[in-house]
Amino acid sequence: MEKVKVSIVIPCFNEESNIPLIVDRVENIVKKMNINSYEIILVDDGSSDRTLEKIKTICEKNKNIKGLSFTKNFGHQLALKAGIDNSNGEIVISMDADLQHPPELIEEMIKKSYEGYDIVYTVRDDRDEKNLFKKITSKLFYRIFRYLSEIEMDEGSADYRLITDKVVREIKKEKDPFIFLRGLIANYEFKSFKIKYKPSKRVHGESKYSFKKMLNLALSGIFGFSLKPLKILLLIGLILSMVTIFFYLFLMIFDGMDIKIWLIGETLSVLSFFVFFSLYIFSYYFERVFFLLFNRKNYIIKERKNLN
Ligand code: UDP
Ligand code: MG
């Protein structure tokens, strides 16, 4: 495939109304910067609305717009990965379809890459975030992630970022089915520049990130970059077992062997809860290994438009 100057990757899940708007805004910016060699890659992540039709129509009219569609909903991170895997830009910018990532920042990002930065990433300014639950859980996640992974990832990091082809080459090698791009890219430690931005309001539709999807993303981040949870669990298990043994010994010595049956029941419940909880956490690690072991495909492409 012919190399282009800039690729813009946009994952789309049920975004039929936003697609024409985002394409228009992004095209205006690259044209204003006199960049004629560009591609906008729209990745349809198994939408159930008319997203794919919209993508096809735009691709018919404009060869700079390229389309990919998945057989089913593989999720935002894999849609981004597929877009990056199929990109040919000297620089690649990823952004959301709903216009929450202000397209105007693209100009500043590109200028920064000309100054020699390989990554220009953005960080959400959450001060105006109305959803208190989202605000607190997001803060908590970044703290836990930083502690467990020892990767310096800024609070509020978004998937709105520019990367140069050096970084793209590394991402293309990744095979993780539960990829967490924010953590991965921060971990590469290429020369990076940070831009703060205020997220705009979603133009059409509602958030496509359900609580379940958000939780899964957070867990992929944590379990993909740290084995500490397993070690912490092992330590807690050890402490719990020791406390139980000492407790029984204490009762046997000072209470004359009269260990109450309910007490045994209680401690057994605590210990078995703990064992099952540990197995549950372990299954997250195992799931990853399982996928990689059988060399399963991370995503399956149904159709391509203007892409070989
Ligand atoms: N998205 C996706 N697959 C999904 C969920 C979301 O491709 O399973 C896309 C979505 O279309 C949007 C971006 O990922 O372009 C971010 O999603 P959204 O705006 O719903 O997330 P929020 O801003 O609420 O965190
Ligand atoms: Mg959004």
Tab-separated table of C-alpha atoms and ligand atoms in Angstrom:
chain	number	residue	atom	x	y	z
A	1	MET	CA	0.000	0.000	0.000
A	2	GLU	CA	1.127	3.494	-0.835
A	3	LYS	CA	2.378	5.485	2.134
A	4	VAL	CA	0.347	8.548	3.084
A	5	LYS	CA	1.302	11.461	5.310
A	6	VAL	CA	-1.503	11.152	7.835
A	7	SER	CA	-3.910	8.352	8.760
A	8	ILE	CA	-6.874	9.030	10.987
A	9	VAL	CA	-8.441	5.978	12.598
A	10	ILE	CA	-12.018	6.232	13.867
A	11	PRO	CA	-13.787	3.287	15.550
A	12	CYS	CA	-17.543	3.380	15.013
A	13	PHE	CA	-20.154	1.417	16.900
A	14	ASN	CA	-23.682	2.486	15.988
A	15	GLU	CA	-22.560	5.960	14.946
A	16	GLU	CA	-24.598	6.407	11.733
A	17	SER	CA	-25.432	10.064	12.462
A	18	ASN	CA	-21.944	11.067	13.587
A	19	ILE	CA	-19.988	9.645	10.656
A	20	PRO	CA	-20.650	12.397	8.066
A	21	LEU	CA	-19.927	15.074	10.698
A	22	ILE	CA	-16.628	13.675	11.949
A	23	VAL	CA	-15.373	12.955	8.425
A	24	ASP	CA	-16.224	16.490	7.357
A	25	ARG	CA	-14.541	18.120	10.359
A	26	VAL	CA	-11.385	16.034	10.048
A	27	GLU	CA	-11.100	16.578	6.290
A	28	ASN	CA	-11.433	20.340	6.725
A	29	ILE	CA	-8.552	20.364	9.155
A	30	VAL	CA	-6.124	18.295	7.098
A	31	LYS	CA	-6.967	20.291	3.975
A	32	LYS	CA	-6.459	23.554	5.877
A	33	MET	CA	-2.991	22.275	6.755
A	34	ASN	CA	-2.346	21.580	3.052
A	35	ILE	CA	-2.009	17.862	3.650
A	36	ASN	CA	-3.293	16.194	0.500
A	37	SER	CA	-1.984	12.734	1.156
A	38	TYR	CA	-4.183	11.397	3.941
A	39	GLU	CA	-6.594	8.605	4.741
A	40	ILE	CA	-9.474	8.386	7.168
A	41	ILE	CA	-10.065	4.790	8.247
A	42	LEU	CA	-13.555	4.159	9.613
A	43	VAL	CA	-13.818	0.873	11.476
A	44	ASP	CA	-17.324	-0.482	11.891
A	45	ASP	CA	-17.243	-2.518	15.095
A	46	GLY	CA	-20.224	-4.758	14.288
A	47	SER	CA	-22.853	-1.999	14.391
A	48	SER	CA	-26.530	-2.868	14.227
A	49	ASP	CA	-27.631	0.487	12.764
A	50	ARG	CA	-26.751	1.910	9.323
A	51	THR	CA	-23.127	2.716	10.209
A	52	LEU	CA	-21.698	0.305	7.628
A	53	GLU	CA	-23.939	1.643	4.844
A	54	LYS	CA	-22.893	5.188	5.713
A	55	ILE	CA	-19.235	4.182	5.598
A	56	LYS	CA	-19.673	2.478	2.213
A	57	THR	CA	-21.452	5.484	0.710
A	58	ILE	CA	-18.728	7.878	1.833
A	59	CYS	CA	-16.019	5.505	0.564
A	60	GLU	CA	-17.671	5.342	-2.871
A	61	LYS	CA	-17.455	9.118	-3.239
A	62	ASN	CA	-14.052	9.711	-1.722
A	63	LYS	CA	-11.014	7.448	-2.123
A	64	ASN	CA	-9.287	9.033	0.867
A	65	ILE	CA	-11.914	7.518	3.121
A	66	LYS	CA	-11.364	3.844	3.842
A	67	GLY	CA	-13.618	1.385	5.566
A	68	LEU	CA	-13.299	-1.817	7.541
A	69	SER	CA	-16.070	-3.784	9.132
A	70	PHE	CA	-16.018	-6.512	11.748
A	71	THR	CA	-18.215	-9.613	11.727
A	72	LYS	CA	-19.381	-8.734	15.248
A	73	ASN	CA	-18.767	-6.276	18.055
A	74	PHE	CA	-15.150	-6.895	19.075
A	75	GLY	CA	-14.884	-3.718	21.109
A	76	HIS	CA	-13.365	-0.270	20.868
A	77	GLN	CA	-9.747	-1.310	21.548
A	78	LEU	CA	-9.699	-3.969	18.833
A	79	ALA	CA	-11.436	-1.606	16.411
A	80	LEU	CA	-8.600	0.853	17.050
A	81	LYS	CA	-6.028	-1.928	16.642
A	82	ALA	CA	-7.580	-3.015	13.314
A	83	GLY	CA	-7.524	0.585	12.075
A	84	ILE	CA	-3.873	0.955	13.065
A	85	ASP	CA	-2.967	-2.460	11.575
A	86	ASN	CA	-4.416	-1.326	8.230
A	87	SER	CA	-3.010	2.200	8.280
A	88	ASN	CA	-0.270	3.472	6.008
A	89	GLY	CA	0.446	6.873	7.437
A	90	GLU	CA	3.769	8.326	8.471
A	91	ILE	CA	1.706	9.431	11.436
A	92	VAL	CA	-1.521	7.883	12.721
A	93	ILE	CA	-4.132	9.711	14.758
A	94	SER	CA	-6.873	7.846	16.599
A	95	MET	CA	-10.071	9.516	17.751
A	96	ASP	CA	-13.701	8.821	18.664
A	97	ALA	CA	-16.539	9.149	16.166
A	98	ASP	CA	-18.856	11.153	18.427
A	99	LEU	CA	-16.870	14.430	18.200
A	100	GLN	CA	-16.059	14.369	21.914
A	101	HIS	CA	-12.401	14.586	20.899
A	102	PRO	CA	-12.145	18.136	19.519
A	103	PRO	CA	-10.843	17.723	15.940
A	104	GLU	CA	-9.171	21.150	16.167
A	105	LEU	CA	-6.398	19.573	18.256
A	106	ILE	CA	-5.239	17.598	15.231
A	107	GLU	CA	-3.326	20.614	13.962
A	108	GLU	CA	-1.379	21.027	17.218
A	109	MET	CA	-0.729	17.276	17.384
A	110	ILE	CA	0.713	17.165	13.887
A	111	LYS	CA	2.898	20.210	14.575
A	112	LYS	CA	4.254	18.523	17.702
A	113	SER	CA	5.124	15.412	15.696
A	114	TYR	CA	7.071	17.628	13.277
A	115	GLU	CA	9.057	18.807	16.329
A	116	GLY	CA	10.193	15.220	16.873
A	117	TYR	CA	7.657	13.694	19.248
A	118	ASP	CA	6.680	10.110	18.472
A	119	ILE	CA	3.595	10.192	20.653
A	120	VAL	CA	1.290	13.138	21.195
A	121	TYR	CA	-1.340	11.992	23.670
A	122	THR	CA	-4.282	13.756	25.192
A	123	VAL	CA	-5.588	13.885	28.715
A	124	ARG	CA	-9.199	14.700	29.572
A	125	ASP	CA	-9.834	17.648	31.818
A	126	ASP	CA	-12.502	16.080	34.016
A	127	ARG	CA	-13.303	19.122	36.148
A	128	ASP	CA	-16.671	19.638	34.463
A	129	GLU	CA	-17.618	15.953	34.422
A	130	LYS	CA	-21.125	15.781	35.870
A	131	ASN	CA	-21.206	12.021	36.339
A	132	LEU	CA	-19.725	11.610	39.826
A	133	PHE	CA	-19.630	7.819	39.558
A	134	LYS	CA	-17.588	8.001	36.329
A	135	LYS	CA	-15.287	10.608	37.880
A	136	ILE	CA	-14.562	8.570	41.015
A	137	THR	CA	-14.182	5.189	39.283
A	138	SER	CA	-11.883	6.721	36.664
A	139	LYS	CA	-9.648	8.258	39.369
A	140	LEU	CA	-9.602	4.989	41.256
A	141	PHE	CA	-8.706	3.023	38.137
A	142	TYR	CA	-5.706	5.184	37.232
A	143	ARG	CA	-4.385	4.991	40.816
A	144	ILE	CA	-4.744	1.193	40.938
A	145	PHE	CA	-3.285	0.808	37.443
A	146	ARG	CA	-0.251	2.926	38.268
A	147	TYR	CA	0.380	1.072	41.533
A	148	LEU	CA	0.039	-2.402	40.039
A	149	SER	CA	1.719	-1.901	36.683
A	150	GLU	CA	4.330	0.696	37.644
A	151	ILE	CA	3.579	2.391	34.301
A	152	GLU	CA	3.293	6.145	34.465
A	153	MET	CA	-0.037	6.709	32.734
A	154	ASP	CA	-1.697	10.095	33.251
A	155	GLU	CA	-5.066	10.257	34.928
A	156	GLY	CA	-7.764	10.779	32.284
A	157	SER	CA	-5.620	9.533	29.373
A	158	ALA	CA	-7.758	9.185	26.267
A	159	ASP	CA	-7.469	7.169	23.081
A	160	TYR	CA	-7.190	10.461	21.196
A	161	ARG	CA	-3.540	10.476	20.210
A	162	LEU	CA	-0.994	10.759	17.487
A	163	ILE	CA	1.690	8.146	16.967
A	164	THR	CA	4.432	7.995	14.374
A	165	ASP	CA	5.121	4.949	12.224
A	166	LYS	CA	7.853	3.882	14.684
A	167	VAL	CA	5.156	3.338	17.312
A	168	VAL	CA	2.743	1.873	14.744
A	169	ARG	CA	5.316	-0.808	13.894
A	170	GLU	CA	5.376	-1.898	17.541
A	171	ILE	CA	1.580	-1.955	17.842
A	172	LYS	CA	1.258	-4.057	14.693
A	173	LYS	CA	3.368	-6.754	16.400
A	174	GLU	CA	1.020	-7.005	19.389
A	175	LYS	CA	-1.262	-10.042	19.558
A	176	ASP	CA	-3.063	-9.463	22.857
A	177	PRO	CA	-6.821	-10.084	22.407
A	178	PHE	CA	-7.497	-7.895	25.446
A	179	ILE	CA	-5.272	-5.086	24.259
A	180	PHE	CA	-5.237	-1.902	26.335
A	181	LEU	CA	-3.633	0.638	24.033
A	182	ARG	CA	-3.288	3.439	26.558
A	183	GLY	CA	-1.156	1.335	28.883
A	184	LEU	CA	0.739	-0.309	26.069
A	185	ILE	CA	1.744	2.931	24.391
A	186	ALA	CA	2.670	4.587	27.710
A	187	ASN	CA	4.845	1.551	28.431
A	188	TYR	CA	6.801	1.926	25.156
A	189	GLU	CA	8.301	5.152	26.510
A	190	PHE	CA	8.822	6.851	23.154
A	191	LYS	CA	9.344	10.618	23.212
A	192	SER	CA	5.897	11.908	24.204
A	193	PHE	CA	4.060	15.185	24.468
A	194	LYS	CA	0.882	15.714	26.482
A	195	ILE	CA	-2.066	17.917	25.516
A	196	LYS	CA	-4.958	18.611	27.900
A	197	TYR	CA	-8.416	18.989	26.440
A	198	LYS	CA	-11.973	19.553	27.544
A	199	PRO	CA	-14.204	16.856	26.073
A	200	SER	CA	-17.094	18.204	24.035
A	201	LYS	CA	-20.621	16.855	24.296
A	202	ARG	CA	-21.421	13.726	22.267
A	203	VAL	CA	-23.181	15.043	19.145
A	204	HIS	CA	-25.581	12.175	18.347
A	205	GLY	CA	-26.620	9.084	20.257
A	206	GLU	CA	-25.578	7.819	23.646
A	207	SER	CA	-22.335	6.468	25.039
A	208	LYS	CA	-21.491	3.068	23.588
A	209	TYR	CA	-19.423	2.163	26.619
A	210	SER	CA	-21.712	0.191	28.905
A	211	PHE	CA	-20.648	-0.366	32.506
A	212	LYS	CA	-19.667	-3.925	31.575
A	213	LYS	CA	-17.464	-2.722	28.703
A	214	MET	CA	-15.846	-0.116	30.952
A	215	LEU	CA	-15.153	-2.689	33.665
A	216	ASN	CA	-13.695	-5.124	31.134
A	217	LEU	CA	-11.436	-2.414	29.759
A	218	ALA	CA	-10.200	-1.570	33.259
A	219	LEU	CA	-9.588	-5.239	34.046
A	220	SER	CA	-7.749	-5.792	30.728
A	221	GLY	CA	-5.542	-2.874	31.689
A	222	ILE	CA	-4.790	-4.210	35.135
A	223	PHE	CA	-4.332	-7.898	34.303
A	224	GLY	CA	-2.482	-7.159	31.079
A	225	PHE	CA	0.299	-5.280	32.788
A	226	SER	CA	0.727	-6.771	36.218
A	227	LEU	CA	1.026	-10.089	38.005
A	228	LYS	CA	0.897	-8.268	41.331
A	229	PRO	CA	-2.802	-9.122	41.919
A	230	LEU	CA	-1.896	-12.827	41.988
A	231	LYS	CA	0.955	-12.197	44.396
A	232	ILE	CA	-1.237	-10.045	46.636
A	233	LEU	CA	-3.901	-12.774	46.671
A	234	LEU	CA	-1.331	-15.393	47.578
A	235	LEU	CA	-0.122	-13.270	50.460
A	236	ILE	CA	-3.655	-12.626	51.741
A	237	GLY	CA	-4.423	-16.361	51.448
A	238	LEU	CA	-1.327	-17.198	53.448
A	239	ILE	CA	-2.180	-14.664	56.158
A	240	LEU	CA	-5.799	-15.860	56.346
A	241	SER	CA	-4.766	-19.497	56.714
A	242	MET	CA	-2.198	-18.650	59.382
A	243	VAL	CA	-4.660	-16.550	61.361
A	244	THR	CA	-7.160	-19.418	61.229
A	245	ILE	CA	-4.618	-21.978	62.412
A	246	PHE	CA	-3.435	-19.769	65.280
A	247	PHE	CA	-7.004	-18.983	66.226
A	248	TYR	CA	-7.916	-22.680	66.481
A	249	LEU	CA	-4.726	-23.443	68.392
A	250	PHE	CA	-5.492	-20.613	70.796
A	251	LEU	CA	-9.006	-21.963	71.386
A	252	MET	CA	-7.743	-25.518	71.824
A	253	ILE	CA	-5.245	-24.435	74.464
A	254	PHE	CA	-7.365	-21.907	76.347
A	255	ASP	CA	-10.866	-23.192	75.706
A	256	GLY	CA	-10.120	-26.868	76.284
A	257	MET	CA	-10.608	-28.243	72.755
A	258	ASP	CA	-14.125	-26.884	72.661
A	259	ILE	CA	-14.057	-25.461	69.169
A	260	LYS	CA	-17.557	-24.400	68.266
A	261	ILE	CA	-18.926	-25.966	65.118
A	262	TRP	CA	-20.283	-22.607	63.897
A	263	LEU	CA	-16.808	-21.155	64.124
A	264	ILE	CA	-15.423	-23.840	61.866
A	265	GLY	CA	-18.266	-23.170	59.455
A	266	GLU	CA	-17.543	-19.443	59.452
A	267	THR	CA	-13.838	-19.789	58.821
A	268	LEU	CA	-14.412	-22.374	56.136
A	269	SER	CA	-16.816	-20.014	54.361
A	270	VAL	CA	-14.310	-17.162	54.486
A	271	LEU	CA	-11.523	-19.366	53.205
A	272	SER	CA	-13.580	-20.931	50.415
A	273	PHE	CA	-14.863	-17.517	49.342
A	274	PHE	CA	-11.286	-16.424	49.138
A	275	VAL	CA	-10.218	-19.475	47.128
A	276	PHE	CA	-13.023	-18.950	44.593
A	277	PHE	CA	-12.300	-15.247	44.358
A	278	SER	CA	-8.645	-16.064	43.632
A	279	LEU	CA	-9.695	-18.557	40.960
A	280	TYR	CA	-11.875	-15.887	39.382
A	281	ILE	CA	-8.925	-13.506	39.165
A	282	PHE	CA	-6.729	-16.326	37.914
A	283	SER	CA	-9.229	-17.003	35.116
A	284	TYR	CA	-8.564	-13.511	33.714
A	285	TYR	CA	-4.906	-14.350	33.287
A	286	PHE	CA	-5.699	-17.799	31.974
A	287	GLU	CA	-8.134	-16.428	29.372
A	288	ARG	CA	-5.345	-14.344	27.864
A	289	VAL	CA	-2.918	-17.251	27.798
A	290	PHE	CA	-5.635	-19.474	26.297
A	291	PHE	CA	-6.233	-17.085	23.379
A	292	LEU	CA	-2.543	-16.664	22.719
A	293	LEU	CA	-1.820	-20.381	23.040
A	294	PHE	CA	-4.339	-21.281	20.356
A	295	ASN	CA	-3.294	-18.325	18.269
A	296	ARG	CA	-6.886	-17.117	17.987
A	297	LYS	CA	-7.637	-14.140	15.756
A	298	ASN	CA	-8.201	-10.953	17.725
A	299	TYR	CA	-10.807	-9.667	15.289
A	300	ILE	CA	-12.376	-10.831	12.050
A	301	ILE	CA	-12.863	-8.480	9.123
A	302	LYS	CA	-16.053	-8.816	7.118
A	303	GLU	CA	-15.574	-6.124	4.469
A	304	ARG	CA	-12.978	-3.651	3.289
A	305	LYS	CA	-13.548	-0.506	1.290
A	306	ASN	CA	-10.738	1.314	-0.538
A	307	LEU	CA	-8.287	-0.926	1.319
A	308	ASN	CA	-6.421	-3.910	-0.130
B	1	UDP	N1	-16.886	2.123	20.197
B	1	UDP	C1	-16.564	0.976	19.468
B	1	UDP	N2	-16.957	-0.231	19.965
B	1	UDP	C2	-17.620	-0.369	21.149
B	1	UDP	C3	-17.886	0.799	21.901
B	1	UDP	C4	-17.501	2.022	21.391
B	1	UDP	O1	-15.987	1.054	18.395
B	1	UDP	O2	-17.937	-1.509	21.522
B	1	UDP	C5	-16.479	3.420	19.648
B	1	UDP	C6	-17.577	4.471	19.600
B	1	UDP	O3	-18.322	4.382	18.408
B	1	UDP	C7	-16.773	5.763	19.727
B	1	UDP	C8	-15.613	5.367	20.610
B	1	UDP	O4	-15.512	3.950	20.520
B	1	UDP	O5	-16.275	6.189	18.479
B	1	UDP	C9	-15.807	5.784	22.057
B	1	UDP	O6	-17.056	5.314	22.533
B	1	UDP	P1	-18.070	6.250	23.328
B	1	UDP	O7	-18.053	7.623	22.780
B	1	UDP	O8	-19.392	5.583	23.359
B	1	UDP	O9	-17.403	6.205	24.786
B	1	UDP	P2	-17.450	7.336	25.929
B	1	UDP	O10	-17.110	8.643	25.275
B	1	UDP	O11	-18.831	7.325	26.474
B	1	UDP	O12	-16.424	6.894	26.914
B	2	MG	MG	-17.775	9.428	23.532
